[in-house]
XYZ file of C-alpha atoms in Angstrom:
722
model
C 0.000 0.000 0.000
C 1.175 3.605 -0.451
C 1.743 4.085 3.294
C 4.000 1.037 3.425
C 5.944 2.407 0.435
C 6.410 5.769 2.137
C 7.493 4.026 5.350
C 10.184 2.119 3.456
C 11.513 5.301 1.845
C 11.534 7.100 5.206
C 13.380 4.153 6.750
C 16.000 4.222 3.984
C 16.330 8.003 4.361
C 17.064 7.797 8.105
C 19.353 4.760 7.683
C 21.508 6.614 5.119
C 21.425 9.835 7.166
C 22.881 8.031 10.205
C 25.410 6.059 8.132
C 26.802 9.229 6.493
C 26.425 11.557 9.490
C 30.180 12.128 10.011
C 31.079 12.431 6.309
C 31.535 15.611 4.293
C 31.703 16.282 0.574
C 34.618 18.240 -0.870
C 32.381 21.328 -0.919
C 32.140 21.101 2.884
C 28.462 20.154 2.768
C 27.162 17.032 4.534
C 27.721 13.951 2.375
C 24.084 12.973 2.896
C 22.914 15.617 0.411
C 24.353 13.440 -2.385
C 22.179 10.312 -1.894
C 19.151 12.557 -1.352
C 19.843 14.351 -4.661
C 20.251 10.998 -6.446
C 16.940 9.806 -4.966
C 15.256 12.993 -6.244
C 16.521 12.297 -9.772
C 15.186 8.740 -9.552
C 11.847 10.023 -8.268
C 11.680 12.496 -11.197
C 12.103 9.490 -13.504
C 9.031 8.051 -11.725
C 10.757 4.785 -10.860
C 9.574 2.464 -8.089
C 10.177 2.433 -4.315
C 13.093 -0.083 -4.350
C 14.875 2.182 -6.874
C 14.425 5.247 -4.629
C 15.647 3.277 -1.595
C 18.666 2.076 -3.569
C 19.467 5.681 -4.503
C 19.420 6.655 -0.817
C 21.524 3.652 0.250
C 23.868 3.247 -2.727
C 27.034 4.522 -0.978
C 26.460 3.080 2.490
C 28.159 -0.294 1.919
C 31.098 1.152 0.000
C 31.804 4.268 2.087
C 30.627 3.341 5.589
C 32.770 0.750 7.381
C 30.037 -0.085 9.863
C 27.502 -1.017 7.140
C 27.613 -4.295 5.202
C 25.357 -5.829 2.572
C 23.760 -8.088 5.174
C 22.569 -4.966 7.018
C 20.845 -3.738 3.867
C 19.233 -7.117 3.253
C 18.060 -7.421 6.850
C 16.490 -3.967 6.909
C 15.203 -3.580 3.345
C 14.972 -7.051 1.840
C 16.791 -9.004 -0.838
C 15.572 -6.881 -3.786
C 17.083 -3.631 -2.481
C 20.224 -5.465 -1.292
C 20.767 -6.876 -4.800
C 20.404 -3.414 -6.328
C 22.807 -1.844 -3.804
C 25.319 -4.624 -4.411
C 25.158 -3.893 -8.148
C 25.989 -0.255 -7.361
C 28.901 -1.032 -5.043
C 32.386 -0.824 -6.521
C 34.836 -3.655 -5.969
C 36.992 -1.383 -3.830
C 38.202 -3.970 -1.328
C 39.905 -6.247 -3.841
C 43.562 -5.695 -4.705
C 44.205 -5.196 -8.423
C 47.447 -5.017 -10.391
C 46.442 -1.846 -12.231
C 43.884 0.947 -12.287
C 42.622 -0.349 -15.661
C 42.039 -3.801 -14.193
C 40.014 -2.317 -11.318
C 38.080 -0.073 -13.720
C 37.329 -3.066 -15.955
C 36.047 -5.141 -13.063
C 33.819 -2.295 -11.882
C 32.317 -1.949 -15.370
C 32.027 -5.722 -15.690
C 30.120 -5.960 -12.422
C 27.905 -3.033 -13.401
C 26.977 -4.559 -16.770
C 26.219 -8.006 -15.338
C 24.081 -6.401 -12.619
C 22.391 -4.261 -15.266
C 21.454 -7.383 -17.241
C 19.925 -8.887 -14.112
C 18.021 -5.704 -13.234
C 18.092 -2.588 -15.401
C 17.369 -0.371 -12.386
C 21.040 -0.694 -11.351
C 22.250 1.389 -14.275
C 19.403 3.896 -13.903
C 20.509 4.623 -10.328
C 24.159 4.656 -11.415
C 23.425 7.249 -14.083
C 21.542 9.393 -11.552
C 24.552 9.083 -9.232
C 26.943 10.193 -11.986
C 24.615 13.032 -13.023
C 24.668 14.589 -9.553
C 28.441 14.142 -9.273
C 28.888 15.939 -12.592
C 26.549 18.735 -11.459
C 28.821 19.346 -8.446
C 32.147 18.887 -10.241
C 33.148 22.505 -9.603
C 34.329 21.546 -6.112
C 36.912 19.030 -7.401
C 40.572 19.729 -8.323
C 41.137 20.612 -11.975
C 42.722 17.272 -12.934
C 39.932 15.340 -11.226
C 37.398 17.423 -13.157
C 39.090 16.503 -16.434
C 39.340 12.796 -15.578
C 35.728 12.515 -14.408
C 34.385 14.516 -17.356
C 36.351 12.421 -19.849
C 35.176 9.150 -18.281
C 31.577 10.397 -18.277
C 31.755 11.465 -21.907
C 33.313 8.180 -22.999
C 31.126 5.771 -21.054
C 28.149 7.149 -19.138
C 26.765 9.581 -21.724
C 26.758 6.919 -24.477
C 25.189 4.488 -22.015
C 22.412 6.994 -21.277
C 21.985 7.375 -25.047
C 21.722 3.618 -25.497
C 19.043 3.477 -22.818
C 17.180 6.357 -24.430
C 17.713 8.725 -21.483
C 18.237 11.724 -23.734
C 17.715 14.439 -21.120
C 20.348 12.879 -18.872
C 22.645 12.287 -21.844
C 22.465 15.920 -22.968
C 23.096 17.312 -19.488
C 26.078 14.988 -19.015
C 27.551 15.968 -22.381
C 27.017 19.707 -21.979
C 28.477 19.767 -18.456
C 31.479 17.665 -19.474
C 32.157 20.001 -22.399
C 32.286 22.911 -19.924
C 35.143 21.230 -18.018
C 37.017 19.635 -20.918
C 36.934 22.624 -23.286
C 36.013 25.653 -21.142
C 36.881 28.277 -23.780
C 34.872 26.580 -26.502
C 31.921 26.154 -24.120
C 31.971 29.797 -22.995
C 32.215 31.075 -26.566
C 29.363 28.818 -27.682
C 27.147 29.827 -24.750
C 27.774 33.494 -25.482
C 26.820 33.144 -29.147
C 23.700 31.082 -28.418
C 22.507 33.508 -25.749
C 23.168 36.559 -27.918
C 20.768 35.242 -30.578
C 18.058 34.166 -28.138
C 15.444 36.804 -29.062
C 15.822 36.249 -32.793
C 15.634 32.481 -32.307
C 12.430 32.768 -30.251
C 10.879 34.942 -32.965
C 11.727 32.321 -35.591
C 10.340 29.520 -33.405
C 7.012 31.384 -33.099
C 6.877 31.879 -36.873
C 7.605 28.212 -37.661
C 5.174 27.091 -34.964
C 2.325 29.117 -36.492
C 3.123 28.026 -40.034
C 3.301 24.314 -39.118
C 0.059 24.445 -37.108
C -1.741 26.121 -40.021
C -0.522 23.611 -42.606
C -1.220 20.562 -40.370
C -4.793 21.598 -39.571
C -5.449 22.424 -43.230
C -4.098 18.965 -44.012
C -6.846 17.330 -41.982
C -5.233 16.757 -38.561
C -7.320 17.896 -35.592
C -5.617 20.819 -33.836
C -6.337 19.248 -30.430
C -4.218 16.235 -31.461
C -1.147 18.341 -32.317
C 1.600 19.471 -29.952
C 4.432 21.465 -31.556
C 7.556 22.641 -29.744
C 10.943 24.031 -30.700
C 14.173 24.246 -28.726
C 17.892 24.809 -29.349
C 20.067 21.740 -29.794
C 22.479 20.901 -26.985
C 25.787 22.752 -26.714
C 27.686 19.494 -27.123
C 25.885 18.426 -30.330
C 26.482 21.876 -31.869
C 30.141 21.778 -30.811
C 30.602 18.279 -32.273
C 29.076 19.373 -35.570
C 31.352 22.414 -35.721
C 34.387 20.264 -34.967
C 33.625 17.283 -37.213
C 32.657 19.410 -40.236
C 35.089 22.299 -39.568
C 32.188 24.765 -39.440
C 31.905 28.119 -37.728
C 28.916 28.783 -35.462
C 27.510 31.297 -37.935
C 27.449 28.726 -40.752
C 25.222 26.292 -38.812
C 21.593 26.905 -39.720
C 19.700 24.104 -37.956
C 20.528 25.081 -34.375
C 16.859 24.771 -33.430
C 14.963 21.463 -33.693
C 11.164 21.261 -33.923
C 9.031 18.432 -32.615
C 5.511 17.506 -33.748
C 3.623 15.142 -31.418
C 0.364 13.540 -32.596
C -2.021 10.802 -31.441
C -1.087 7.777 -33.557
C 1.305 6.370 -36.170
C -1.055 7.135 -39.059
C -1.024 10.814 -38.089
C 2.806 10.737 -37.971
C 3.005 9.823 -41.650
C 0.133 12.195 -42.467
C 2.043 15.050 -40.779
C 5.198 14.079 -42.671
C 3.309 14.321 -45.967
C 2.018 17.786 -45.038
C 5.520 19.013 -44.098
C 7.072 17.701 -47.335
C 4.229 19.186 -49.376
C 4.845 22.735 -48.128
C 8.620 22.640 -47.445
C 11.322 21.267 -49.727
C 13.012 18.267 -48.040
C 16.806 18.024 -48.106
C 17.901 14.769 -49.812
C 19.461 12.177 -47.534
C 18.173 13.772 -44.334
C 14.986 11.692 -43.890
C 15.081 8.803 -41.402
C 12.200 6.514 -40.500
C 12.842 5.303 -36.964
C 9.206 4.205 -36.647
C 9.582 1.391 -39.182
C 13.172 0.721 -38.045
C 13.452 1.704 -34.354
C 16.851 2.378 -32.780
C 18.364 -0.298 -30.553
C 17.096 1.492 -27.433
C 13.481 1.472 -28.657
C 13.490 5.093 -29.878
C 10.902 5.762 -32.590
C 10.326 8.930 -34.586
C 10.336 10.368 -38.088
C 13.261 12.714 -38.752
C 13.418 15.115 -41.665
C 15.253 18.323 -42.522
C 13.556 20.832 -44.816
C 14.081 24.327 -46.160
C 11.774 26.320 -43.886
C 10.650 29.952 -43.717
C 13.268 32.563 -44.718
C 15.222 29.828 -46.518
C 16.629 28.377 -43.307
C 17.183 24.695 -42.691
C 14.720 23.285 -40.174
C 15.042 19.894 -38.499
C 11.686 18.316 -37.609
C 10.904 15.208 -35.551
C 7.429 13.647 -35.701
C 6.235 11.070 -33.148
C 3.318 9.864 -31.035
C 2.844 10.643 -27.328
C 4.050 7.174 -26.349
C 7.097 7.519 -28.578
C 7.800 10.890 -26.977
C 7.676 9.315 -23.509
C 10.264 6.766 -24.647
C 12.393 9.500 -26.220
C 12.394 11.554 -23.015
C 12.687 8.836 -20.366
C 14.172 5.911 -22.286
C 13.790 2.454 -20.862
C 12.155 3.820 -17.699
C 9.183 4.956 -19.772
C 8.250 1.358 -20.580
C 7.086 0.892 -17.006
C 5.836 4.441 -16.428
C 3.813 4.789 -19.628
C 2.378 1.267 -19.727
C 1.908 0.960 -15.978
C 4.125 -2.128 -15.759
C 5.860 -3.222 -12.590
C 9.602 -2.660 -12.382
C 10.085 -6.292 -11.362
C 9.512 -7.152 -15.038
C 12.778 -5.381 -15.870
C 14.650 -8.530 -16.854
C 12.130 -9.398 -19.552
C 11.932 -5.768 -20.665
C 15.722 -5.531 -20.872
C 15.794 -8.402 -23.358
C 14.504 -5.914 -25.941
C 18.003 -4.475 -25.952
C 20.106 -6.859 -28.030
C 23.232 -4.809 -27.458
C 22.916 -5.449 -23.708
C 22.761 -9.200 -24.212
C 25.832 -9.014 -26.461
C 27.712 -6.957 -23.874
C 26.978 -9.542 -21.195
C 28.185 -12.351 -23.466
C 31.448 -10.509 -24.161
C 31.895 -9.668 -20.475
C 32.051 -13.378 -19.752
C 34.545 -14.069 -22.550
C 37.067 -11.200 -22.376
C 39.907 -11.515 -19.869
C 42.081 -8.566 -20.854
C 40.818 -5.524 -18.897
C 41.894 -2.985 -21.513
C 40.309 -4.907 -24.365
C 37.140 -5.207 -22.313
C 36.941 -1.473 -21.533
C 37.582 -0.548 -25.173
C 34.850 -2.941 -26.320
C 32.321 -1.568 -23.842
C 33.049 2.037 -24.796
C 32.870 1.293 -28.517
C 29.666 -0.739 -28.370
C 27.842 1.897 -26.347
C 27.958 4.379 -29.215
C 24.776 4.629 -31.198
C 25.906 5.182 -34.780
C 24.758 2.058 -36.599
C 24.119 0.607 -40.027
C 21.149 -1.722 -40.595
C 21.534 -4.685 -42.978
C 19.628 -7.870 -43.777
C 20.628 -11.522 -43.971
C 19.507 -13.537 -47.046
C 16.600 -14.779 -44.894
C 15.444 -11.228 -44.138
C 16.711 -11.009 -40.542
C 17.683 -7.454 -39.546
C 21.170 -6.848 -38.085
C 22.474 -3.589 -36.568
C 26.254 -3.089 -36.701
C 28.561 -0.184 -35.956
C 28.760 2.358 -38.763
C 31.758 1.585 -40.973
C 31.427 -2.177 -40.483
C 32.634 -4.499 -43.226
C 31.243 -7.727 -44.629
C 33.697 -9.532 -42.324
C 32.184 -7.758 -39.285
C 28.799 -9.076 -40.386
C 30.243 -12.591 -40.710
C 31.547 -12.499 -37.135
C 28.210 -11.099 -35.964
C 26.485 -14.181 -37.425
C 28.931 -16.656 -35.809
C 32.611 -16.826 -34.890
C 33.271 -19.787 -37.211
C 31.547 -17.999 -40.093
C 33.918 -15.083 -39.527
C 37.009 -17.271 -39.200
C 36.217 -19.038 -42.518
C 35.003 -15.974 -44.452
C 36.537 -15.444 -47.915
C 34.147 -12.800 -49.228
C 30.472 -12.611 -50.036
C 27.630 -10.962 -51.872
C 25.988 -7.624 -51.154
C 22.697 -7.150 -52.962
C 23.622 -10.108 -55.172
C 27.005 -8.683 -56.249
C 30.312 -10.365 -55.345
C 32.422 -8.206 -53.016
C 35.607 -8.656 -50.929
C 35.358 -9.168 -47.177
C 36.593 -5.613 -46.468
C 33.609 -4.071 -48.328
C 31.808 -1.577 -46.074
C 28.094 -2.065 -45.429
C 25.382 0.506 -46.109
C 21.859 0.823 -44.752
C 19.463 -1.630 -46.368
C 22.125 -3.956 -47.828
C 21.270 -7.636 -48.176
C 24.413 -9.525 -47.131
C 25.436 -13.108 -47.854
C 28.720 -14.538 -46.522
C 30.864 -17.052 -48.429
C 33.233 -19.355 -46.522
C 36.022 -21.857 -47.236
C 37.085 -24.724 -44.966
C 40.805 -23.924 -45.368
C 40.466 -20.203 -44.558
C 41.951 -18.916 -41.289
C 42.038 -15.418 -39.707
C 44.923 -13.152 -40.659
C 46.521 -10.265 -38.807
C 45.740 -7.915 -41.723
C 42.018 -8.370 -41.003
C 42.449 -6.191 -37.921
C 43.192 -3.244 -40.212
C 39.623 -3.026 -41.516
C 37.193 -4.738 -39.134
C 35.184 -2.208 -37.124
C 33.308 -4.087 -34.397
C 34.848 -5.144 -31.112
C 33.465 -8.678 -31.462
C 35.292 -9.226 -34.762
C 38.507 -7.707 -33.368
C 38.328 -9.852 -30.227
C 37.718 -13.080 -32.187
C 40.566 -12.414 -34.613
C 42.959 -11.575 -31.770
C 41.826 -14.660 -29.887
C 42.653 -16.871 -32.868
C 46.016 -15.178 -33.457
C 46.954 -15.543 -29.773
C 46.049 -19.222 -29.876
C 48.121 -19.647 -33.019
C 51.092 -17.877 -31.364
C 50.675 -20.095 -28.325
C 50.649 -23.253 -30.445
C 53.839 -22.147 -32.211
C 55.536 -21.440 -28.877
C 54.440 -24.835 -27.514
C 55.941 -26.610 -30.526
C 59.173 -24.618 -30.211
C 59.316 -25.285 -26.466
C 58.836 -29.013 -27.006
C 61.579 -29.035 -29.645
C 64.037 -27.174 -27.342
C 63.211 -29.361 -24.355
C 63.484 -32.635 -26.315
C 66.862 -31.555 -27.667
C 68.202 -30.702 -24.199
C 66.825 -33.932 -22.694
C 68.598 -35.972 -25.400
C 71.841 -34.068 -24.756
C 71.626 -34.750 -21.008
C 70.705 -38.405 -21.606
C 73.833 -38.870 -23.705
C 76.018 -37.156 -21.084
C 74.641 -38.920 -18.027
C 73.679 -42.266 -19.544
C 70.246 -42.131 -17.933
C 66.664 -42.078 -19.195
C 66.059 -38.337 -18.801
C 62.765 -38.496 -20.707
C 61.407 -40.920 -18.119
C 62.617 -38.633 -15.340
C 60.818 -35.707 -17.024
C 57.526 -37.599 -17.015
C 57.981 -38.665 -13.389
C 58.853 -35.165 -12.174
C 56.531 -33.102 -14.411
C 54.222 -32.384 -11.483
C 57.126 -31.023 -9.412
C 58.352 -28.876 -12.321
C 54.888 -27.373 -12.799
C 54.664 -26.685 -9.068
C 58.076 -24.984 -8.977
C 57.197 -22.635 -11.854
C 53.594 -22.193 -10.656
C 52.091 -23.463 -13.912
C 48.847 -25.370 -14.341
C 49.751 -27.802 -17.141
C 52.456 -28.963 -19.521
C 51.169 -26.743 -22.336
C 51.864 -23.606 -20.292
C 55.340 -24.923 -19.434
C 56.237 -25.613 -23.068
C 54.803 -22.232 -24.128
C 56.935 -20.426 -21.518
C 60.035 -22.289 -22.705
C 59.239 -21.504 -26.338
C 58.910 -17.783 -25.611
C 62.030 -17.782 -23.439
C 60.218 -16.851 -20.248
C 61.700 -19.963 -18.655
C 65.064 -21.273 -19.831
C 65.197 -24.888 -20.930
C 68.242 -25.355 -18.679
C 66.258 -24.402 -15.574
C 63.542 -26.946 -16.448
C 66.070 -29.747 -16.963
C 67.857 -28.605 -13.801
C 64.661 -29.149 -11.802
C 64.300 -32.617 -13.327
C 67.904 -33.618 -12.536
C 68.079 -31.817 -9.186
C 70.726 -29.328 -10.366
C 68.645 -26.139 -10.553
C 70.476 -22.999 -9.385
C 67.693 -21.968 -7.051
C 67.219 -25.398 -5.460
C 67.777 -25.419 -1.709
C 67.772 -21.639 -1.380
C 64.452 -21.620 0.441
C 62.700 -19.604 -2.268
C 58.930 -19.808 -2.594
C 57.336 -21.060 -5.814
C 56.496 -17.521 -6.902
C 60.064 -16.374 -6.165
C 61.519 -19.294 -8.116
C 59.303 -18.513 -11.087
C 60.279 -14.831 -10.907
C 63.934 -15.784 -10.594
C 63.740 -17.861 -13.776
C 62.022 -15.053 -15.658
C 64.529 -12.476 -14.449
C 67.395 -14.814 -15.326
C 66.092 -14.845 -18.902
C 65.794 -11.056 -18.961
C 69.331 -10.605 -17.611
C 70.769 -13.065 -20.113
C 69.091 -11.305 -23.022
C 70.164 -7.906 -21.707
C 73.801 -9.029 -21.553
C 73.684 -10.534 -25.035
C 72.198 -7.371 -26.573
C 73.932 -4.636 -24.590
C 76.497 -4.062 -27.358
C 73.693 -3.453 -29.850
C 71.496 -1.513 -27.446
C 68.838 0.445 -29.452
C 69.100 4.212 -29.460
C 65.690 4.651 -27.826
C 66.481 2.500 -24.791
C 65.922 4.409 -21.531
C 66.607 3.641 -17.916
C 63.925 4.166 -15.284
C 61.770 1.110 -16.080
C 61.370 -1.873 -13.763
C 60.443 -5.131 -15.516
C 59.552 -8.118 -13.383
C 61.182 -6.390 -10.405
C 64.500 -5.898 -12.221
C 66.157 -2.615 -13.280
C 68.469 -1.874 -16.218
C 67.077 -4.499 -18.575
C 67.124 -4.214 -22.341
C 64.000 -2.301 -23.357
C 62.498 -0.427 -26.266
C 59.274 1.584 -26.523
C 56.292 0.867 -28.747
C 56.231 3.600 -31.389
C 52.469 3.343 -31.760
C 51.448 4.176 -28.168
C 54.664 5.976 -27.098
C 54.236 5.495 -23.311
C 55.144 8.307 -20.936
C 56.186 8.213 -17.294
C 53.043 8.167 -15.155
C 51.036 6.008 -17.555
C 50.412 2.375 -16.659
C 52.569 0.083 -18.769
C 53.260 -3.549 -19.639
C 56.342 -5.261 -21.014
C 56.231 -7.804 -23.846
C 58.996 -10.314 -24.457
C 60.217 -10.064 -28.038
C 62.338 -12.695 -29.700
C 65.906 -11.408 -29.602
C 65.002 -7.735 -28.976
C 64.526 -7.630 -25.226
C 61.388 -6.175 -23.646
C 59.111 -3.794 -25.533
C 57.189 -1.355 -23.315
C 53.545 -0.620 -24.188
C 50.951 1.702 -22.720
C 47.984 -0.246 -21.307
C 45.280 -0.290 -23.963
C 47.726 -0.196 -26.902
C 46.229 -2.192 -29.793
C 49.542 -3.956 -30.393
C 49.697 -5.021 -26.753
C 46.206 -6.520 -27.054
C 47.371 -8.618 -30.010
C 50.185 -10.291 -28.046
C 49.894 -13.619 -26.258
C 49.245 -12.989 -22.561
C 52.020 -15.439 -21.630
C 54.572 -13.048 -23.195
C 53.496 -10.087 -21.069
C 55.439 -8.974 -18.007
C 54.542 -6.552 -15.248
C 56.377 -3.270 -15.746
C 56.434 0.019 -13.878
C 58.316 3.313 -13.798
C 61.265 3.385 -11.408
C 60.409 6.068 -8.858
C 63.981 6.029 -7.541
C 65.499 7.038 -10.885
C 67.675 10.133 -10.513
C 66.494 11.687 -13.771
C 63.678 11.282 -16.242
C 64.652 11.351 -19.926
C 62.605 13.557 -22.228
C 60.422 11.846 -24.812
C 58.950 13.210 -28.013
C 55.155 13.550 -28.243
C 53.072 14.956 -31.092
C 50.037 17.157 -30.508
C 47.268 17.994 -32.975
C 45.523 21.347 -32.501
C 42.470 22.658 -34.373
C 42.342 26.440 -34.047
C 40.920 29.597 -35.557
C 42.924 30.829 -38.544
C 43.817 34.240 -37.162
C 46.969 36.388 -36.918
C 49.233 35.589 -33.976
C 47.568 32.232 -33.133
C 50.775 30.251 -33.635
C 52.743 32.661 -31.440
C 50.164 32.487 -28.641
C 50.078 28.672 -28.726
C 53.883 28.454 -28.717
C 54.011 30.893 -25.807
C 51.473 28.780 -23.890
C 53.646 25.684 -24.335
C 56.826 27.547 -23.380
C 55.082 28.846 -20.237
C 54.954 25.252 -19.024
C 58.750 25.012 -19.532
C 58.280 22.517 -22.357
C 60.583 22.521 -25.409
C 59.073 22.496 -28.899
C 61.042 20.322 -31.314
C 58.995 21.167 -34.421
C 55.729 22.825 -35.437
C 53.640 22.940 -38.581
C 50.556 25.083 -39.202
C 48.323 24.984 -42.250
C 44.886 26.282 -43.170
C 42.193 23.619 -43.560
C 38.728 25.144 -44.180
C 36.101 27.513 -42.787
C 38.758 29.831 -41.336
C 40.257 26.978 -39.332
C 43.885 25.996 -38.944
C 45.562 22.673 -38.133
C 48.729 22.892 -36.041
C 51.011 19.938 -35.343
C 53.461 20.338 -32.478
C 56.250 17.948 -31.535
C 57.107 18.615 -27.889
C 59.579 17.083 -25.434
C 58.053 15.977 -22.133
C 59.258 13.820 -19.269
C 55.897 12.537 -18.016
C 52.192 12.294 -18.726
C 51.658 15.037 -16.134
C 53.784 17.393 -18.263
C 51.716 16.475 -21.305
C 48.399 17.066 -19.507
C 49.607 20.495 -18.344
C 50.451 21.431 -21.928
C 47.104 20.185 -23.263
C 45.172 22.013 -20.534
C 47.100 25.242 -21.130
C 46.577 25.065 -24.892
C 42.851 24.286 -24.465
C 42.394 27.548 -22.562
C 44.033 29.701 -25.232
C 41.670 31.997 -27.154
C 41.068 30.648 -30.634
C 41.960 27.036 -29.782
C 39.097 24.656 -30.584
C 40.518 21.203 -29.908
C 43.785 19.675 -28.641
C 44.610 15.983 -28.750
C 47.605 13.682 -28.516
C 48.400 12.039 -31.826
């Protein structure tokens, strides 16, 4: 009953108030205002009582030592406890890297979201309030949080159809990531407010007149017009190199009618009186977006010759467009407990959950999640007429992997609309796609150059890693057999029999699970064949020293690194630098990946290369993801190093093409005591310039200072690391 519901909310309110009573936010305000604000956002979304209670309690388990999940379950029941657990970060587990912890937090969130969609709705409300109060955080924390929100949470809100939340997240993040661009945009939009309102009134009157003359009852029509979000305008300016003045469709109009028939009737009226712009019509009623969004979109030449973007939808469609997945319960009066069944409408969510369970590499997982949250899609059909949605830019090979992994692995090409095409052929909306396979086909590394979807990339990498592993196992077996035969001849004993008898001990010493992992490690050189035979014959260097299994394994790995370092020291590459610790050892032979160009302060990994020492990669580097995990070594920056060598980094800057811009940018870099090795500036289009700086920095902190300083310079539109 309603009273019982209110009692539960009051109970949760007082529970959270007591739990957070001694905590303060960075602003100095009581921490308790945060869960209350989150609960208000959830209430505005008209979600159910367990969701509101979860919003009030979501930080109690994580941030209050005296509260555990059992307390939540005992006081509020299993449903609320499950939701709170889905919200709680895995903060009490020790991880090897920040990326690994971030991946596990996202993994837990997505699995919980699949079980009950309310978890992510509360999480988005939590992030929304944190972004609203970001002004109290240090500058670097503002940048990090805004970037994370823009990359993950805003696209997630988009996928769920929570457009109001998405737009507020994007606009607020833009304010912190590109403050100058945001301020300039806000000033220009506000300065034209009166003129824009006049134009909205004119278009409103004209549309209402034409629609009623076209036979639609005026009481069934609701027309509104509003400016597009700051972020969407900024993205359009940046992607198309446009100035603000050259963008005509800053205002979007919305026509809401009673039913689908009236939607198409209204579209006919609009196209009868206003000339439609070719290629700008989209029918999301017949082909809804993955998040359930439905509407007709068209852009026409409106009054005064201006471009006008118009969306036409029903009231129910509008509810979905405004409130996303939450509207399915609100509008239809369904109970939130049906969320699991309702969530199955979202195929992308089911795919994410499948990939969560399959991907082990944290960086690969995070990249896949971020990529698959973005909305831009292309719709194609199988020969049987089944509709598939893939990321825009996908190839025929992406489609093959979407159908099935084996279909992708064996793909040799196919047909699009009945015409033979290569596997790299990009797909377009409405294509009918047929895949052709061959039993002797296998994935190739070159496929990674053109596949677009994370599933295809992950499957190709998985096959390549397995192939690398098989090659290393065969090499390891060959090296071990050769050494065993040599020792058998020397000692006149059956060493092969001794190997079989003592295999379990050897695996235990090197902390390996099976013989395949042992042979792979030998093949890659992570474990020397001599140390394996030494364990078999009882002559290992580390035997009897009282070392633990982990220490013995590390000792063998480090012995390999030291041996390779000694062998290659005379031919040490020019770009080798000190200040890196690999596997606990300093001064080993290293080189840096030229693709990711890691800087001090970034999390790194080492990869054993055959004959070239250890190559250092930044976590998330695509070349690191393609390597066999057994070749990777823990690596870190040596904090005790006396000096930090400078490294070259290239920056790309989009700026206004105006006198003195190069001088002001160079001065901004010099103000951070950073040397400029080279610079190039050229005009691109629409009074824009493209500057390329090569700067010398010692750490990622230096680089971030330079980027932040440049971003604040007048006339600078965008700065990014190349």
